[in-house]
Amino acid sequence: MAEVAGKLREVFVEALDLDVDSVDVENLKYRDIEAWDSVGHMALVAAIEDEFEVEFDTDQVIDMSSFKVAVDMVTDLRNK
């Protein structure tokens, strides 16, 4: 799970153009910051799918409400 979290952190930083000095990525939740709006969310989902070669269904896209939830989802998908 640590490997997933580390890579996912990089994806969040890149996809949402985060300033790592001012954003606590590991505790980030949907709409905590302006960049993670509905458009940013779709860009983030696409970036995660590309990086981890996984595909989220619609319910998962809607339920991805935080960095921690994303880590769990990616871990589950990679273990299937």
mmCIF file of C-alpha atoms in Angstrom:
data_model
loop_
_atom_site.group_PDB
_atom_site.id
_atom_site.type_symbol
_atom_site.label_atom_id
_atom_site.label_comp_id
_atom_site.label_asym_id
_atom_site.label_seq_id
_atom_site.Cartn_x
_atom_site.Cartn_y
_atom_site.Cartn_z
ATOM 1 C CA MET A 1 0.000 0.000 0.000
ATOM 2 C CA ALA A 2 2.944 2.342 0.652
ATOM 3 C CA GLU A 3 4.044 1.989 -2.968
ATOM 4 C CA VAL A 4 0.557 2.886 -4.189
ATOM 5 C CA ALA A 5 0.360 5.865 -1.831
ATOM 6 C CA GLY A 6 3.725 7.187 -2.980
ATOM 7 C CA LYS A 7 2.895 6.953 -6.678
ATOM 8 C CA LEU A 8 -0.601 8.255 -6.089
ATOM 9 C CA ARG A 9 0.811 11.248 -4.268
ATOM 10 C CA GLU A 10 2.867 12.072 -7.358
ATOM 11 C CA VAL A 11 -0.225 11.726 -9.556
ATOM 12 C CA PHE A 12 -2.247 14.040 -7.301
ATOM 13 C CA VAL A 13 0.537 16.643 -7.317
ATOM 14 C CA GLU A 14 0.868 16.530 -11.094
ATOM 15 C CA ALA A 15 -2.826 16.281 -12.042
ATOM 16 C CA LEU A 16 -4.001 18.970 -9.623
ATOM 17 C CA ASP A 17 -0.839 21.095 -9.972
ATOM 18 C CA LEU A 18 -0.366 21.134 -6.213
ATOM 19 C CA ASP A 19 2.159 23.140 -4.263
ATOM 20 C CA VAL A 20 3.441 20.443 -1.924
ATOM 21 C CA ASP A 21 4.640 23.040 0.558
ATOM 22 C CA SER A 22 1.123 24.349 1.135
ATOM 23 C CA VAL A 23 -1.083 21.284 0.575
ATOM 24 C CA ASP A 24 -1.219 18.181 2.788
ATOM 25 C CA VAL A 25 -1.751 15.725 -0.044
ATOM 26 C CA GLU A 26 -2.283 12.661 2.159
ATOM 27 C CA ASN A 27 -5.196 14.333 3.955
ATOM 28 C CA LEU A 28 -6.673 16.016 0.886
ATOM 29 C CA LYS A 29 -10.416 15.676 0.311
ATOM 30 C CA TYR A 30 -12.547 16.468 -2.703
ATOM 31 C CA ARG A 31 -13.205 20.214 -2.929
ATOM 32 C CA ASP A 32 -10.708 21.022 -0.144
ATOM 33 C CA ILE A 33 -8.876 23.065 -2.737
ATOM 34 C CA GLU A 34 -10.024 24.954 -5.816
ATOM 35 C CA ALA A 35 -8.100 22.673 -8.178
ATOM 36 C CA TRP A 36 -10.027 19.596 -7.053
ATOM 37 C CA ASP A 37 -13.378 20.611 -8.495
ATOM 38 C CA SER A 38 -15.446 18.478 -10.890
ATOM 39 C CA VAL A 39 -13.125 19.185 -13.830
ATOM 40 C CA GLY A 40 -10.028 18.560 -11.748
ATOM 41 C CA HIS A 41 -11.614 15.379 -10.441
ATOM 42 C CA MET A 42 -12.042 13.965 -13.950
ATOM 43 C CA ALA A 43 -8.469 14.895 -14.860
ATOM 44 C CA LEU A 44 -7.271 13.243 -11.658
ATOM 45 C CA VAL A 45 -9.259 10.076 -12.351
ATOM 46 C CA ALA A 46 -7.820 9.859 -15.878
ATOM 47 C CA ALA A 47 -4.289 10.394 -14.567
ATOM 48 C CA ILE A 48 -4.730 7.682 -11.925
ATOM 49 C CA GLU A 49 -6.134 5.242 -14.483
ATOM 50 C CA ASP A 50 -3.186 5.896 -16.798
ATOM 51 C CA GLU A 51 -0.541 5.610 -14.076
ATOM 52 C CA PHE A 52 -1.874 2.420 -12.519
ATOM 53 C CA GLU A 53 -3.455 0.865 -15.625
ATOM 54 C CA VAL A 54 -6.792 0.469 -13.865
ATOM 55 C CA GLU A 55 -10.319 1.506 -14.775
ATOM 56 C CA PHE A 56 -12.813 2.937 -12.322
ATOM 57 C CA ASP A 57 -16.526 2.389 -12.750
ATOM 58 C CA THR A 58 -18.934 5.284 -12.381
ATOM 59 C CA ASP A 59 -19.673 4.592 -8.712
ATOM 60 C CA GLN A 60 -15.967 4.554 -7.884
ATOM 61 C CA VAL A 61 -15.418 7.859 -9.687
ATOM 62 C CA ILE A 62 -18.219 9.402 -7.625
ATOM 63 C CA ASP A 63 -17.027 7.807 -4.386
ATOM 64 C CA MET A 64 -13.394 8.937 -4.718
ATOM 65 C CA SER A 65 -13.741 11.625 -2.093
ATOM 66 C CA SER A 66 -10.224 11.809 -0.693
ATOM 67 C CA PHE A 67 -6.626 10.790 -1.219
ATOM 68 C CA LYS A 68 -7.071 7.984 1.288
ATOM 69 C CA VAL A 69 -10.128 6.622 -0.511
ATOM 70 C CA ALA A 70 -8.186 6.750 -3.784
ATOM 71 C CA VAL A 71 -5.350 4.724 -2.240
ATOM 72 C CA ASP A 72 -7.823 2.062 -1.091
ATOM 73 C CA MET A 73 -9.552 1.946 -4.486
ATOM 74 C CA VAL A 74 -6.340 1.630 -6.461
ATOM 75 C CA THR A 75 -5.015 -1.017 -4.078
ATOM 76 C CA ASP A 76 -8.243 -3.018 -4.405
ATOM 77 C CA LEU A 77 -8.254 -2.777 -8.202
ATOM 78 C CA ARG A 78 -4.621 -3.857 -8.449
ATOM 79 C CA ASN A 79 -5.256 -6.860 -6.208
ATOM 80 C CA LYS A 80 -8.067 -8.227 -8.397
#
